[in-house]
Amino acid sequence: MPFGEIIITLDDVSSLLHLPIMGQFPIFDRLDNNGAVSVMWKLLGVPNGAANAALQDGHGNVVLLSWLRDHYEACYENEDWEFAARAYLLHLIGCTIFVDKSVTSVSISYLALFRKLAVCGSYAWGAADLAHMYDKLGDASLAGNKQLGVFIILL
């Protein structure tokens, strides 16, 4: 570029997205199918059969954002507030900071980050977003890739 190189920093993430950059880095493990079903039961209250069906619709250990919205509404109507809060938060990060190329699904692995709702505010979400963005930019730079799966507002 005529004005030199540009790099996105943690300060940029903090300024643009108002996400915390200090705190515990949100770490999670990738889940296999059985682990995903178990987490969906414990943290969203989804029975095993319905969890398997949702994962099958998402083609892997991901759930469709539309399924998550429907589940949130059902939890809200039944006044299952913790399940509703987790569904809402998973949907939120699936649409924003941890968006993927499909833009229609979110990994169920992120749900473990919301096991203890009181701890969520202490995570360094901005740092996690920046790390995720650079990981996805690396993927996008490979030959044959035609899409970018990041929260594009940072670019």
mmCIF file with all atom_site columns, C-alpha atoms in Angstrom, residues 13-72:
data_model
loop_
_atom_site.group_PDB
_atom_site.id
_atom_site.type_symbol
_atom_site.label_atom_id
_atom_site.label_alt_id
_atom_site.label_comp_id
_atom_site.label_asym_id
_atom_site.label_entity_id
_atom_site.label_seq_id
_atom_site.pdbx_PDB_ins_code
_atom_site.Cartn_x
_atom_site.Cartn_y
_atom_site.Cartn_z
_atom_site.occupancy
_atom_site.B_iso_or_equiv
_atom_site.pdbx_formal_charge
_atom_site.auth_seq_id
_atom_site.auth_comp_id
_atom_site.auth_asym_id
_atom_site.auth_atom_id
_atom_site.pdbx_PDB_model_num
ATOM 1  C CA . VAL A 1 13 ? -10.067 -4.741  18.573 1.00 0.00 ? 13 VAL A CA 1
ATOM 2  C CA . SER A 1 14 ? -10.722 -3.030  21.881 1.00 0.00 ? 14 SER A CA 1
ATOM 3  C CA . SER A 1 15 ? -11.500 0.309   20.220 1.00 0.00 ? 15 SER A CA 1
ATOM 4  C CA . LEU A 1 16 ? -13.678 -1.018  17.397 1.00 0.00 ? 16 LEU A CA 1
ATOM 5  C CA . LEU A 1 17 ? -15.542 -3.851  19.076 1.00 0.00 ? 17 LEU A CA 1
ATOM 6  C CA . HIS A 1 18 ? -15.349 -2.848  22.746 1.00 0.00 ? 18 HIS A CA 1
ATOM 7  C CA . LEU A 1 19 ? -14.392 -6.389  23.648 1.00 0.00 ? 19 LEU A CA 1
ATOM 8  C CA . PRO A 1 20 ? -12.149 -6.998  26.664 1.00 0.00 ? 20 PRO A CA 1
ATOM 9  C CA . ILE A 1 21 ? -8.532  -7.747  25.760 1.00 0.00 ? 21 ILE A CA 1
ATOM 10 C CA . MET A 1 22 ? -7.363  -8.414  29.319 1.00 0.00 ? 22 MET A CA 1
ATOM 11 C CA . GLY A 1 23 ? -8.306  -11.485 31.293 1.00 0.00 ? 23 GLY A CA 1
ATOM 12 C CA . GLN A 1 24 ? -8.351  -15.223 30.877 1.00 0.00 ? 24 GLN A CA 1
ATOM 13 C CA . PHE A 1 25 ? -7.989  -16.429 27.287 1.00 0.00 ? 25 PHE A CA 1
ATOM 14 C CA . PRO A 1 26 ? -11.077 -18.481 26.378 1.00 0.00 ? 26 PRO A CA 1
ATOM 15 C CA . ILE A 1 27 ? -9.737  -21.996 25.836 1.00 0.00 ? 27 ILE A CA 1
ATOM 16 C CA . PHE A 1 28 ? -11.913 -24.895 24.729 1.00 0.00 ? 28 PHE A CA 1
ATOM 17 C CA . ASP A 1 29 ? -11.415 -28.424 23.434 1.00 0.00 ? 29 ASP A CA 1
ATOM 18 C CA . ARG A 1 30 ? -12.761 -29.699 20.146 1.00 0.00 ? 30 ARG A CA 1
ATOM 19 C CA . LEU A 1 31 ? -15.492 -32.195 20.894 1.00 0.00 ? 31 LEU A CA 1
ATOM 20 C CA . ASP A 1 32 ? -16.299 -35.483 19.220 1.00 0.00 ? 32 ASP A CA 1
ATOM 21 C CA . ASN A 1 33 ? -19.935 -36.354 18.564 1.00 0.00 ? 33 ASN A CA 1
ATOM 22 C CA . ASN A 1 34 ? -20.506 -37.975 21.971 1.00 0.00 ? 34 ASN A CA 1
ATOM 23 C CA . GLY A 1 35 ? -18.897 -35.022 23.758 1.00 0.00 ? 35 GLY A CA 1
ATOM 24 C CA . ALA A 1 36 ? -21.018 -32.566 21.771 1.00 0.00 ? 36 ALA A CA 1
ATOM 25 C CA . VAL A 1 37 ? -24.236 -34.429 22.647 1.00 0.00 ? 37 VAL A CA 1
ATOM 26 C CA . SER A 1 38 ? -23.236 -34.519 26.312 1.00 0.00 ? 38 SER A CA 1
ATOM 27 C CA . VAL A 1 39 ? -22.454 -30.781 26.405 1.00 0.00 ? 39 VAL A CA 1
ATOM 28 C CA . MET A 1 40 ? -25.730 -29.969 24.658 1.00 0.00 ? 40 MET A CA 1
ATOM 29 C CA . TRP A 1 41 ? -27.595 -32.003 27.295 1.00 0.00 ? 41 TRP A CA 1
ATOM 30 C CA . LYS A 1 42 ? -25.803 -30.451 30.259 1.00 0.00 ? 42 LYS A CA 1
ATOM 31 C CA . LEU A 1 43 ? -25.599 -26.836 29.095 1.00 0.00 ? 43 LEU A CA 1
ATOM 32 C CA . LEU A 1 44 ? -28.626 -26.418 26.815 1.00 0.00 ? 44 LEU A CA 1
ATOM 33 C CA . GLY A 1 45 ? -31.010 -29.055 28.188 1.00 0.00 ? 45 GLY A CA 1
ATOM 34 C CA . VAL A 1 46 ? -31.324 -30.771 24.804 1.00 0.00 ? 46 VAL A CA 1
ATOM 35 C CA . PRO A 1 47 ? -32.250 -34.492 24.960 1.00 0.00 ? 47 PRO A CA 1
ATOM 36 C CA . ASN A 1 48 ? -29.808 -36.886 23.274 1.00 0.00 ? 48 ASN A CA 1
ATOM 37 C CA . GLY A 1 49 ? -32.048 -37.634 20.284 1.00 0.00 ? 49 GLY A CA 1
ATOM 38 C CA . ALA A 1 50 ? -32.693 -33.974 19.539 1.00 0.00 ? 50 ALA A CA 1
ATOM 39 C CA . ALA A 1 51 ? -28.985 -33.164 20.020 1.00 0.00 ? 51 ALA A CA 1
ATOM 40 C CA . ASN A 1 52 ? -27.982 -35.866 17.536 1.00 0.00 ? 52 ASN A CA 1
ATOM 41 C CA . ALA A 1 53 ? -30.544 -34.562 15.038 1.00 0.00 ? 53 ALA A CA 1
ATOM 42 C CA . ALA A 1 54 ? -29.283 -30.973 15.434 1.00 0.00 ? 54 ALA A CA 1
ATOM 43 C CA . LEU A 1 55 ? -25.681 -32.069 14.934 1.00 0.00 ? 55 LEU A CA 1
ATOM 44 C CA . GLN A 1 56 ? -26.659 -34.126 11.901 1.00 0.00 ? 56 GLN A CA 1
ATOM 45 C CA . ASP A 1 57 ? -28.423 -31.096 10.389 1.00 0.00 ? 57 ASP A CA 1
ATOM 46 C CA . GLY A 1 58 ? -25.239 -29.084 10.957 1.00 0.00 ? 58 GLY A CA 1
ATOM 47 C CA . HIS A 1 59 ? -23.087 -31.751 9.251  1.00 0.00 ? 59 HIS A CA 1
ATOM 48 C CA . GLY A 1 60 ? -20.608 -32.316 12.054 1.00 0.00 ? 60 GLY A CA 1
ATOM 49 C CA . ASN A 1 61 ? -20.105 -30.916 15.517 1.00 0.00 ? 61 ASN A CA 1
ATOM 50 C CA . VAL A 1 62 ? -21.827 -27.683 14.596 1.00 0.00 ? 62 VAL A CA 1
ATOM 51 C CA . VAL A 1 63 ? -25.395 -26.524 15.017 1.00 0.00 ? 63 VAL A CA 1
ATOM 52 C CA . LEU A 1 64 ? -27.309 -24.303 12.651 1.00 0.00 ? 64 LEU A CA 1
ATOM 53 C CA . LEU A 1 65 ? -27.874 -20.772 13.881 1.00 0.00 ? 65 LEU A CA 1
ATOM 54 C CA . SER A 1 66 ? -31.553 -21.125 12.964 1.00 0.00 ? 66 SER A CA 1
ATOM 55 C CA . TRP A 1 67 ? -31.826 -24.183 15.261 1.00 0.00 ? 67 TRP A CA 1
ATOM 56 C CA . LEU A 1 68 ? -30.115 -22.225 18.017 1.00 0.00 ? 68 LEU A CA 1
ATOM 57 C CA . ARG A 1 69 ? -32.583 -19.323 17.638 1.00 0.00 ? 69 ARG A CA 1
ATOM 58 C CA . ASP A 1 70 ? -35.516 -21.751 17.858 1.00 0.00 ? 70 ASP A CA 1
ATOM 59 C CA . HIS A 1 71 ? -34.001 -23.418 20.922 1.00 0.00 ? 71 HIS A CA 1
ATOM 60 C CA . TYR A 1 72 ? -33.465 -20.017 22.562 1.00 0.00 ? 72 TYR A CA 1
#
